[in-house]
């Protein structure tokens, strides 16, 4: 009887041990499915609107990302308690277009950029492969699939990885 009691005690301790590890905190940050767009200077100066049309499986979805100025870290400082960074504008523009149902498979994306006068500045197509996003890391679940497209200063398209 004592042997069984010791075995049950040991088993209950082993089952409880996994619960002793600290839990990973996952925030409620969202990660929508979509395509991000980065437009480099000097082309960005001529662009006021963007339209992204993503096609897969015989259907297409159009998104109109709001464009804002692109920044980069200019300086970074750290002390014992915290770090800080100063940003500087790059002369480029950035935006994100929500594309519901975007698959993790090849997608053809038409990038259409317009100027302030409504005229077309660029109209090109690129095939990209969206990937799952993990805004809190892989232990907190996967967000929507995302792809990233970079438009060079002379109008070339490339998939950012």
mmCIF file of N, CA and C in Angstrom, residues 25-157:
data_model
loop_
_atom_site.group_PDB
_atom_site.id
_atom_site.type_symbol
_atom_site.label_atom_id
_atom_site.label_comp_id
_atom_site.label_asym_id
_atom_site.label_seq_id
_atom_site.Cartn_x
_atom_site.Cartn_y
_atom_site.Cartn_z
ATOM 1 N N UNK A 25 2.915 35.784 -21.847
ATOM 2 C CA UNK A 25 1.817 36.728 -22.018
ATOM 3 C C UNK A 25 1.653 37.053 -23.498
ATOM 4 N N UNK A 26 0.456 36.881 -23.992
ATOM 5 C CA UNK A 26 0.143 37.215 -25.377
ATOM 6 C C UNK A 26 -0.794 38.410 -25.372
ATOM 7 N N UNK A 27 -0.430 39.460 -26.078
ATOM 8 C CA UNK A 27 -1.272 40.638 -26.140
ATOM 9 C C UNK A 27 -2.394 40.412 -27.143
ATOM 10 N N UNK A 28 -3.288 41.331 -27.235
ATOM 11 C CA UNK A 28 -4.404 41.230 -28.162
ATOM 12 C C UNK A 28 -4.127 41.979 -29.460
ATOM 13 N N UNK A 29 -2.852 42.194 -29.764
ATOM 14 C CA UNK A 29 -2.483 42.901 -30.982
ATOM 15 C C UNK A 29 -2.976 42.118 -32.190
ATOM 16 N N UNK A 30 -3.497 42.832 -33.151
ATOM 17 C CA UNK A 30 -4.027 42.181 -34.341
ATOM 18 C C UNK A 30 -2.996 42.101 -35.453
ATOM 19 N N UNK A 31 -3.221 41.214 -36.363
ATOM 20 C CA UNK A 31 -2.371 41.064 -37.544
ATOM 21 C C UNK A 31 -3.290 40.723 -38.716
ATOM 22 N N UNK A 32 -3.832 41.748 -39.361
ATOM 23 C CA UNK A 32 -4.770 41.486 -40.453
ATOM 24 C C UNK A 32 -4.075 40.910 -41.680
ATOM 25 N N UNK A 33 -4.840 40.208 -42.488
ATOM 26 C CA UNK A 33 -4.329 39.708 -43.763
ATOM 27 C C UNK A 33 -4.233 40.892 -44.712
ATOM 28 N N UNK A 34 -3.110 40.985 -45.432
ATOM 29 C CA UNK A 34 -2.986 42.085 -46.374
ATOM 30 C C UNK A 34 -1.602 42.228 -46.957
ATOM 31 N N UNK A 35 -1.420 43.351 -47.665
ATOM 32 C CA UNK A 35 -0.176 43.629 -48.372
ATOM 33 C C UNK A 35 0.336 44.995 -47.941
ATOM 34 N N UNK A 36 1.597 45.042 -47.492
ATOM 35 C CA UNK A 36 2.210 46.330 -47.177
ATOM 36 C C UNK A 36 2.952 46.834 -48.409
ATOM 37 N N UNK A 37 3.039 48.144 -48.493
ATOM 38 C CA UNK A 37 3.636 48.791 -49.649
ATOM 39 C C UNK A 37 4.620 49.842 -49.169
ATOM 40 N N UNK A 38 5.838 49.805 -49.704
ATOM 41 C CA UNK A 38 6.858 50.815 -49.410
ATOM 42 C C UNK A 38 7.313 51.406 -50.738
ATOM 43 N N UNK A 39 7.237 52.737 -50.847
ATOM 44 C CA UNK A 39 7.611 53.430 -52.074
ATOM 45 C C UNK A 39 8.826 54.301 -51.767
ATOM 46 N N UNK A 40 9.906 54.076 -52.501
ATOM 47 C CA UNK A 40 11.164 54.780 -52.257
ATOM 48 C C UNK A 40 11.184 56.127 -52.994
ATOM 49 N N UNK A 41 11.997 57.064 -52.461
ATOM 50 C CA UNK A 41 12.203 58.315 -53.187
ATOM 51 C C UNK A 41 13.083 58.038 -54.405
ATOM 52 N N UNK A 42 13.041 58.819 -55.433
ATOM 53 C CA UNK A 42 12.259 60.043 -55.596
ATOM 54 C C UNK A 42 10.835 59.792 -56.096
ATOM 55 N N UNK A 43 10.498 58.559 -56.463
ATOM 56 C CA UNK A 43 9.167 58.267 -56.989
ATOM 57 C C UNK A 43 8.084 58.634 -55.979
ATOM 58 N N UNK A 44 8.331 58.392 -54.699
ATOM 59 C CA UNK A 44 7.329 58.638 -53.660
ATOM 60 C C UNK A 44 6.823 60.076 -53.670
ATOM 61 N N UNK A 45 7.659 61.028 -54.026
ATOM 62 C CA UNK A 45 7.264 62.440 -54.038
ATOM 63 C C UNK A 45 6.155 62.702 -55.058
ATOM 64 N N UNK A 46 6.057 61.871 -56.071
ATOM 65 C CA UNK A 46 5.054 62.057 -57.129
ATOM 66 C C UNK A 46 3.761 61.299 -56.859
ATOM 67 N N UNK A 47 3.710 60.514 -55.781
ATOM 68 C CA UNK A 47 2.575 59.620 -55.512
ATOM 69 C C UNK A 47 1.709 60.173 -54.383
ATOM 70 N N UNK A 48 0.377 60.201 -54.632
ATOM 71 C CA UNK A 48 -0.544 60.622 -53.579
ATOM 72 C C UNK A 48 -1.551 59.527 -53.215
ATOM 73 N N UNK A 49 -1.746 58.543 -54.100
ATOM 74 C CA UNK A 49 -2.689 57.443 -53.847
ATOM 75 C C UNK A 49 -2.104 56.126 -54.339
ATOM 76 N N UNK A 50 -2.558 55.045 -53.685
ATOM 77 C CA UNK A 50 -2.150 53.700 -54.115
ATOM 78 C C UNK A 50 -3.366 52.795 -54.176
ATOM 79 N N UNK A 51 -3.314 51.854 -55.104
ATOM 80 C CA UNK A 51 -4.355 50.836 -55.232
ATOM 81 C C UNK A 51 -3.650 49.502 -55.452
ATOM 82 N N UNK A 52 -4.032 48.512 -54.659
ATOM 83 C CA UNK A 52 -3.472 47.165 -54.771
ATOM 84 C C UNK A 52 -4.595 46.206 -55.118
ATOM 85 N N UNK A 53 -4.450 45.462 -56.198
ATOM 86 C CA UNK A 53 -5.437 44.460 -56.569
ATOM 87 C C UNK A 53 -4.766 43.095 -56.511
ATOM 88 N N UNK A 54 -5.212 42.279 -55.561
ATOM 89 C CA UNK A 54 -4.637 40.939 -55.340
ATOM 90 C C UNK A 54 -5.568 39.901 -55.951
ATOM 91 N N UNK A 55 -4.991 39.026 -56.792
ATOM 92 C CA UNK A 55 -5.791 37.997 -57.478
ATOM 93 C C UNK A 55 -5.230 36.604 -57.185
ATOM 94 N N UNK A 56 -6.144 35.677 -56.871
ATOM 95 C CA UNK A 56 -5.790 34.277 -56.674
ATOM 96 C C UNK A 56 -7.063 33.446 -56.831
ATOM 97 N N UNK A 57 -6.904 32.238 -57.269
ATOM 98 C CA UNK A 57 -8.027 31.317 -57.375
ATOM 99 C C UNK A 57 -9.191 31.828 -58.209
ATOM 100 N N UNK A 58 -8.918 32.656 -59.194
ATOM 101 C CA UNK A 58 -9.977 33.122 -60.075
ATOM 102 C C UNK A 58 -10.746 34.344 -59.597
ATOM 103 N N UNK A 59 -10.371 34.920 -58.443
ATOM 104 C CA UNK A 59 -11.055 36.128 -57.988
ATOM 105 C C UNK A 59 -10.031 37.172 -57.557
ATOM 106 N N UNK A 60 -10.472 38.428 -57.497
ATOM 107 C CA UNK A 60 -9.581 39.539 -57.149
ATOM 108 C C UNK A 60 -10.204 40.395 -56.051
ATOM 109 N N UNK A 61 -9.353 40.990 -55.234
ATOM 110 C CA UNK A 61 -9.765 41.915 -54.178
ATOM 111 C C UNK A 61 -8.906 43.162 -54.290
ATOM 112 N N UNK A 62 -9.545 44.330 -54.222
ATOM 113 C CA UNK A 62 -8.815 45.593 -54.326
ATOM 114 C C UNK A 62 -8.768 46.288 -52.970
ATOM 115 N N UNK A 63 -7.597 46.792 -52.625
ATOM 116 C CA UNK A 63 -7.387 47.550 -51.390
ATOM 117 C C UNK A 63 -6.766 48.896 -51.754
ATOM 118 N N UNK A 64 -7.110 49.909 -50.992
ATOM 119 C CA UNK A 64 -6.554 51.245 -51.207
ATOM 120 C C UNK A 64 -5.852 51.687 -49.916
ATOM 121 N N UNK A 65 -4.573 51.340 -49.796
ATOM 122 C CA UNK A 65 -3.860 51.692 -48.566
ATOM 123 C C UNK A 65 -3.697 53.203 -48.430
ATOM 124 N N UNK A 66 -3.854 53.692 -47.204
ATOM 125 C CA UNK A 66 -3.553 55.089 -46.926
ATOM 126 C C UNK A 66 -2.039 55.220 -46.851
ATOM 127 N N UNK A 67 -1.496 56.163 -47.581
ATOM 128 C CA UNK A 67 -0.044 56.342 -47.599
ATOM 129 C C UNK A 67 0.375 57.388 -46.581
ATOM 130 N N UNK A 68 1.452 57.093 -45.900
ATOM 131 C CA UNK A 68 2.041 58.028 -44.942
ATOM 132 C C UNK A 68 3.535 58.085 -45.154
ATOM 133 N N UNK A 69 4.188 59.046 -44.522
ATOM 134 C CA UNK A 69 5.639 59.161 -44.680
ATOM 135 C C UNK A 69 6.377 57.975 -44.059
ATOM 136 N N UNK A 70 7.435 57.562 -44.716
ATOM 137 C CA UNK A 70 8.272 56.472 -44.196
ATOM 138 C C UNK A 70 9.369 57.065 -43.317
ATOM 139 N N UNK A 71 9.631 56.394 -42.210
ATOM 140 C CA UNK A 71 10.672 56.809 -41.266
ATOM 141 C C UNK A 71 11.718 55.722 -41.130
ATOM 142 N N UNK A 72 12.857 56.113 -40.578
ATOM 143 C CA UNK A 72 13.885 55.149 -40.186
ATOM 144 C C UNK A 72 14.527 55.652 -38.907
ATOM 145 N N UNK A 73 15.173 54.760 -38.168
ATOM 146 C CA UNK A 73 15.843 55.148 -36.927
ATOM 147 C C UNK A 73 17.109 55.913 -37.288
ATOM 148 N N UNK A 74 17.225 57.130 -36.762
ATOM 149 C CA UNK A 74 18.408 57.956 -37.016
ATOM 150 C C UNK A 74 19.452 57.747 -35.916
ATOM 151 N N UNK A 75 18.997 57.759 -34.676
ATOM 152 C CA UNK A 75 19.895 57.535 -33.537
ATOM 153 C C UNK A 75 19.169 56.703 -32.494
ATOM 154 N N UNK A 76 19.937 55.948 -31.739
ATOM 155 C CA UNK A 76 19.379 55.141 -30.666
ATOM 156 C C UNK A 76 20.254 55.296 -29.448
ATOM 157 N N UNK A 77 19.622 55.484 -28.280
ATOM 158 C CA UNK A 77 20.355 55.610 -27.031
ATOM 159 C C UNK A 77 19.757 54.658 -26.006
ATOM 160 N N UNK A 78 20.608 54.115 -25.159
ATOM 161 C CA UNK A 78 20.147 53.227 -24.095
ATOM 162 C C UNK A 78 20.870 53.575 -22.805
ATOM 163 N N UNK A 79 20.145 53.460 -21.685
ATOM 164 C CA UNK A 79 20.776 53.553 -20.374
ATOM 165 C C UNK A 79 20.408 52.289 -19.611
ATOM 166 N N UNK A 80 20.628 52.267 -18.337
ATOM 167 C CA UNK A 80 20.384 51.062 -17.555
ATOM 168 C C UNK A 80 18.913 50.662 -17.523
ATOM 169 N N UNK A 81 18.013 51.629 -17.683
ATOM 170 C CA UNK A 81 16.590 51.344 -17.538
ATOM 171 C C UNK A 81 15.803 51.258 -18.838
ATOM 172 N N UNK A 82 16.233 51.972 -19.850
ATOM 173 C CA UNK A 82 15.414 52.019 -21.062
ATOM 174 C C UNK A 82 16.236 52.423 -22.280
ATOM 175 N N UNK A 83 15.608 52.281 -23.423
ATOM 176 C CA UNK A 83 16.219 52.707 -24.678
ATOM 177 C C UNK A 83 15.262 53.656 -25.382
ATOM 178 N N UNK A 84 15.837 54.516 -26.200
ATOM 179 C CA UNK A 84 15.029 55.451 -26.975
ATOM 180 C C UNK A 84 15.610 55.572 -28.369
ATOM 181 N N UNK A 85 14.793 56.031 -29.289
ATOM 182 C CA UNK A 85 15.243 56.186 -30.661
ATOM 183 C C UNK A 85 14.654 57.465 -31.241
ATOM 184 N N UNK A 86 15.424 58.107 -32.078
ATOM 185 C CA UNK A 86 14.955 59.273 -32.816
ATOM 186 C C UNK A 86 14.764 58.848 -34.267
ATOM 187 N N UNK A 87 13.621 59.221 -34.828
ATOM 188 C CA UNK A 87 13.312 58.858 -36.202
ATOM 189 C C UNK A 87 13.572 60.035 -37.134
ATOM 190 N N UNK A 88 13.832 59.697 -38.380
ATOM 191 C CA UNK A 88 13.969 60.714 -39.410
ATOM 192 C C UNK A 88 13.201 60.245 -40.635
ATOM 193 N N UNK A 89 12.651 61.187 -41.354
ATOM 194 C CA UNK A 89 11.907 60.863 -42.568
ATOM 195 C C UNK A 89 12.874 60.457 -43.669
ATOM 196 N N UNK A 90 12.444 59.472 -44.492
ATOM 197 C CA UNK A 90 13.306 58.974 -45.566
ATOM 198 C C UNK A 90 12.999 59.620 -46.910
ATOM 199 N N UNK A 91 11.851 60.270 -47.013
ATOM 200 C CA UNK A 91 11.393 60.768 -48.308
ATOM 201 C C UNK A 91 10.526 59.744 -49.029
ATOM 202 N N UNK A 92 10.390 58.566 -48.443
ATOM 203 C CA UNK A 92 9.544 57.525 -49.006
ATOM 204 C C UNK A 92 8.147 57.572 -48.419
ATOM 205 N N UNK A 93 7.296 56.651 -48.869
ATOM 206 C CA UNK A 93 5.939 56.531 -48.342
ATOM 207 C C UNK A 93 5.652 55.061 -48.072
ATOM 208 N N UNK A 94 4.740 54.833 -47.094
ATOM 209 C CA UNK A 94 4.359 53.477 -46.709
ATOM 210 C C UNK A 94 2.848 53.384 -46.542
ATOM 211 N N UNK A 95 2.325 52.172 -46.718
ATOM 212 C CA UNK A 95 0.911 51.924 -46.481
ATOM 213 C C UNK A 95 0.652 50.433 -46.369
ATOM 214 N N UNK A 96 -0.561 50.098 -45.922
ATOM 215 C CA UNK A 96 -0.961 48.694 -45.787
ATOM 216 C C UNK A 96 -2.383 48.553 -46.291
ATOM 217 N N UNK A 97 -2.596 47.579 -47.168
ATOM 218 C CA UNK A 97 -3.927 47.307 -47.691
ATOM 219 C C UNK A 97 -4.478 46.013 -47.137
ATOM 220 N N UNK A 98 -5.621 46.084 -46.451
ATOM 221 C CA UNK A 98 -6.278 44.877 -45.944
ATOM 222 C C UNK A 98 -6.821 44.053 -47.107
ATOM 223 N N UNK A 99 -6.508 42.757 -47.105
ATOM 224 C CA UNK A 99 -6.995 41.847 -48.146
ATOM 225 C C UNK A 99 -7.553 40.612 -47.442
ATOM 226 N N UNK A 100 -8.842 40.645 -47.159
ATOM 227 C CA UNK A 100 -9.488 39.519 -46.470
ATOM 228 C C UNK A 100 -9.360 38.246 -47.303
ATOM 229 N N UNK A 101 -9.077 37.149 -46.610
ATOM 230 C CA UNK A 101 -8.997 35.851 -47.274
ATOM 231 C C UNK A 101 -7.690 35.589 -48.005
ATOM 232 N N UNK A 102 -6.720 36.470 -47.862
ATOM 233 C CA UNK A 102 -5.433 36.312 -48.544
ATOM 234 C C UNK A 102 -4.820 34.955 -48.186
ATOM 235 N N UNK A 103 -4.464 34.142 -49.185
ATOM 236 C CA UNK A 103 -3.909 32.807 -48.893
ATOM 237 C C UNK A 103 -2.392 32.853 -48.693
ATOM 238 N N UNK A 104 -1.879 31.783 -48.134
ATOM 239 C CA UNK A 104 -0.420 31.609 -48.050
ATOM 240 C C UNK A 104 0.017 30.816 -49.282
ATOM 241 N N UNK A 105 -0.174 31.422 -50.434
ATOM 242 C CA UNK A 105 0.147 30.823 -51.735
ATOM 243 C C UNK A 105 0.390 31.972 -52.711
ATOM 244 N N UNK A 106 0.868 31.653 -53.899
ATOM 245 C CA UNK A 106 1.168 32.691 -54.894
ATOM 246 C C UNK A 106 -0.058 33.551 -55.189
ATOM 247 N N UNK A 107 0.172 34.857 -55.169
ATOM 248 C CA UNK A 107 -0.870 35.846 -55.417
ATOM 249 C C UNK A 107 -0.297 36.872 -56.379
ATOM 250 N N UNK A 108 -1.068 37.219 -57.387
ATOM 251 C CA UNK A 108 -0.639 38.260 -58.316
ATOM 252 C C UNK A 108 -1.193 39.595 -57.807
ATOM 253 N N UNK A 109 -0.297 40.576 -57.608
ATOM 254 C CA UNK A 109 -0.715 41.871 -57.078
ATOM 255 C C UNK A 109 -0.393 42.960 -58.100
ATOM 256 N N UNK A 110 -1.436 43.676 -58.485
ATOM 257 C CA UNK A 110 -1.276 44.834 -59.370
ATOM 258 C C UNK A 110 -1.125 46.059 -58.481
ATOM 259 N N UNK A 111 -0.038 46.786 -58.683
ATOM 260 C CA UNK A 111 0.242 48.008 -57.927
ATOM 261 C C UNK A 111 -0.006 49.184 -58.857
ATOM 262 N N UNK A 112 -0.985 50.011 -58.475
ATOM 263 C CA UNK A 112 -1.299 51.190 -59.282
ATOM 264 C C UNK A 112 -1.121 52.415 -58.391
ATOM 265 N N UNK A 113 -0.213 53.296 -58.798
ATOM 266 C CA UNK A 113 0.071 54.517 -58.045
ATOM 267 C C UNK A 113 -0.397 55.714 -58.850
ATOM 268 N N UNK A 114 -1.042 56.664 -58.168
ATOM 269 C CA UNK A 114 -1.554 57.862 -58.829
ATOM 270 C C UNK A 114 -0.949 59.107 -58.206
ATOM 271 N N UNK A 115 -0.840 60.144 -59.028
ATOM 272 C CA UNK A 115 -0.335 61.426 -58.569
ATOM 273 C C UNK A 115 -1.468 62.306 -58.066
ATOM 274 N N UNK A 116 -1.117 63.506 -57.598
ATOM 275 C CA UNK A 116 -2.101 64.442 -57.062
ATOM 276 C C UNK A 116 -3.128 64.848 -58.110
ATOM 277 N N UNK A 117 -2.753 64.836 -59.382
ATOM 278 C CA UNK A 117 -3.677 65.200 -60.464
ATOM 279 C C UNK A 117 -4.576 64.047 -60.887
ATOM 280 N N UNK A 118 -4.434 62.870 -60.248
ATOM 281 C CA UNK A 118 -5.237 61.703 -60.583
ATOM 282 C C UNK A 118 -4.649 60.851 -61.685
ATOM 283 N N UNK A 119 -3.574 61.326 -62.301
ATOM 284 C CA UNK A 119 -2.924 60.571 -63.367
ATOM 285 C C UNK A 119 -2.120 59.397 -62.826
ATOM 286 N N UNK A 120 -1.972 58.379 -63.646
ATOM 287 C CA UNK A 120 -1.233 57.181 -63.247
ATOM 288 C C UNK A 120 0.271 57.448 -63.281
ATOM 289 N N UNK A 121 0.930 57.191 -62.149
ATOM 290 C CA UNK A 121 2.379 57.319 -62.028
ATOM 291 C C UNK A 121 3.044 55.974 -62.296
ATOM 292 N N UNK A 122 2.382 54.885 -61.889
ATOM 293 C CA UNK A 122 2.936 53.537 -62.065
ATOM 294 C C UNK A 122 1.786 52.540 -62.098
ATOM 295 N N UNK A 123 1.907 51.542 -62.952
ATOM 296 C CA UNK A 123 0.902 50.477 -63.042
ATOM 297 C C UNK A 123 1.641 49.204 -63.442
ATOM 298 N N UNK A 124 1.985 48.385 -62.437
ATOM 299 C CA UNK A 124 2.755 47.157 -62.673
ATOM 300 C C UNK A 124 2.206 46.032 -61.810
ATOM 301 N N UNK A 125 2.584 44.811 -62.179
ATOM 302 C CA UNK A 125 2.115 43.620 -61.482
ATOM 303 C C UNK A 125 3.302 42.792 -61.007
ATOM 304 N N UNK A 126 3.129 42.172 -59.846
ATOM 305 C CA UNK A 126 4.167 41.325 -59.251
ATOM 306 C C UNK A 126 3.493 40.132 -58.583
ATOM 307 N N UNK A 127 4.086 38.951 -58.710
ATOM 308 C CA UNK A 127 3.589 37.769 -58.000
ATOM 309 C C UNK A 127 4.342 37.652 -56.679
ATOM 310 N N UNK A 128 3.584 37.536 -55.582
ATOM 311 C CA UNK A 128 4.165 37.426 -54.242
ATOM 312 C C UNK A 128 3.595 36.194 -53.551
ATOM 313 N N UNK A 129 4.244 35.785 -52.467
ATOM 314 C CA UNK A 129 3.752 34.669 -51.660
ATOM 315 C C UNK A 129 3.584 35.138 -50.219
ATOM 316 N N UNK A 130 2.338 35.443 -49.792
ATOM 317 C CA UNK A 130 2.107 35.864 -48.406
ATOM 318 C C UNK A 130 2.533 34.775 -47.428
ATOM 319 N N UNK A 131 2.951 35.228 -46.263
ATOM 320 C CA UNK A 131 3.385 34.323 -45.190
ATOM 321 C C UNK A 131 2.578 34.638 -43.937
ATOM 322 N N UNK A 132 2.462 33.657 -43.065
ATOM 323 C CA UNK A 132 1.784 33.880 -41.793
ATOM 324 C C UNK A 132 2.531 34.915 -40.977
ATOM 325 N N UNK A 133 1.804 35.705 -40.215
ATOM 326 C CA UNK A 133 2.431 36.713 -39.355
ATOM 327 C C UNK A 133 2.233 36.308 -37.894
ATOM 328 N N UNK A 134 3.212 36.626 -37.077
ATOM 329 C CA UNK A 134 3.199 36.259 -35.665
ATOM 330 C C UNK A 134 3.544 37.503 -34.838
ATOM 331 N N UNK A 135 2.577 38.404 -34.617
ATOM 332 C CA UNK A 135 2.884 39.671 -33.952
ATOM 333 C C UNK A 135 3.386 39.532 -32.518
ATOM 334 N N UNK A 136 3.068 38.431 -31.847
ATOM 335 C CA UNK A 136 3.535 38.195 -30.482
ATOM 336 C C UNK A 136 4.534 37.054 -30.390
ATOM 337 N N UNK A 137 4.998 36.581 -31.528
ATOM 338 C CA UNK A 137 5.898 35.437 -31.539
ATOM 339 C C UNK A 137 5.127 34.156 -31.811
ATOM 340 N N UNK A 138 5.833 33.088 -32.167
ATOM 341 C CA UNK A 138 5.182 31.849 -32.583
ATOM 342 C C UNK A 138 4.388 31.139 -31.475
ATOM 343 N N UNK A 139 4.646 31.457 -30.216
ATOM 344 C CA UNK A 139 3.937 30.793 -29.125
ATOM 345 C C UNK A 139 2.553 31.382 -28.876
ATOM 346 N N UNK A 140 2.219 32.462 -29.561
ATOM 347 C CA UNK A 140 0.941 33.141 -29.292
ATOM 348 C C UNK A 140 -0.045 33.058 -30.444
ATOM 349 N N UNK A 141 0.212 32.207 -31.381
ATOM 350 C CA UNK A 141 -0.738 32.036 -32.474
ATOM 351 C C UNK A 141 -0.401 32.891 -33.684
ATOM 352 N N UNK A 142 -0.962 32.481 -34.800
ATOM 353 C CA UNK A 142 -0.667 33.111 -36.086
ATOM 354 C C UNK A 142 -1.748 34.114 -36.450
ATOM 355 N N UNK A 143 -1.302 35.257 -36.967
ATOM 356 C CA UNK A 143 -2.230 36.257 -37.478
ATOM 357 C C UNK A 143 -2.481 36.015 -38.953
ATOM 358 N N UNK A 144 -3.039 37.016 -39.612
ATOM 359 C CA UNK A 144 -3.351 36.891 -41.020
ATOM 360 C C UNK A 144 -2.111 36.830 -41.896
ATOM 361 N N UNK A 145 -2.193 36.154 -43.041
ATOM 362 C CA UNK A 145 -1.068 36.123 -43.979
ATOM 363 C C UNK A 145 -0.789 37.524 -44.519
ATOM 364 N N UNK A 146 0.492 37.831 -44.692
ATOM 365 C CA UNK A 146 0.884 39.144 -45.191
ATOM 366 C C UNK A 146 1.999 39.019 -46.215
ATOM 367 N N UNK A 147 2.005 39.976 -47.140
ATOM 368 C CA UNK A 147 3.082 40.108 -48.121
ATOM 369 C C UNK A 147 3.534 41.560 -48.074
ATOM 370 N N UNK A 148 4.739 41.811 -48.554
ATOM 371 C CA UNK A 148 5.278 43.170 -48.565
ATOM 372 C C UNK A 148 5.897 43.447 -49.936
ATOM 373 N N UNK A 149 5.512 44.576 -50.508
ATOM 374 C CA UNK A 149 6.027 44.983 -51.809
ATOM 375 C C UNK A 149 6.785 46.294 -51.666
ATOM 376 N N UNK A 150 7.956 46.343 -52.278
ATOM 377 C CA UNK A 150 8.771 47.551 -52.317
ATOM 378 C C UNK A 150 8.782 48.079 -53.739
ATOM 379 N N UNK A 151 8.538 49.374 -53.872
ATOM 380 C CA UNK A 151 8.638 50.044 -55.173
ATOM 381 C C UNK A 151 9.898 50.893 -55.108
ATOM 382 N N UNK A 152 10.853 50.614 -55.987
ATOM 383 C CA UNK A 152 12.110 51.365 -55.987
ATOM 384 C C UNK A 152 11.879 52.775 -56.516
ATOM 385 N N UNK A 153 12.858 53.620 -56.330
ATOM 386 C CA UNK A 153 12.765 55.009 -56.778
ATOM 387 C C UNK A 153 12.566 55.163 -58.265
ATOM 388 N N UNK A 154 12.941 54.135 -59.035
ATOM 389 C CA UNK A 154 12.755 54.211 -60.503
ATOM 390 C C UNK A 154 11.560 53.375 -60.965
ATOM 391 N N UNK A 155 10.738 52.844 -60.012
ATOM 392 C CA UNK A 155 9.517 52.155 -60.384
ATOM 393 C C UNK A 155 9.585 50.646 -60.437
ATOM 394 N N UNK A 156 10.700 50.046 -60.076
ATOM 395 C CA UNK A 156 10.786 48.591 -60.055
ATOM 396 C C UNK A 156 10.057 48.006 -58.856
ATOM 397 N N UNK A 157 9.434 46.847 -59.033
ATOM 398 C CA UNK A 157 8.736 46.176 -57.941
ATOM 399 C C UNK A 157 9.531 44.975 -57.462
#
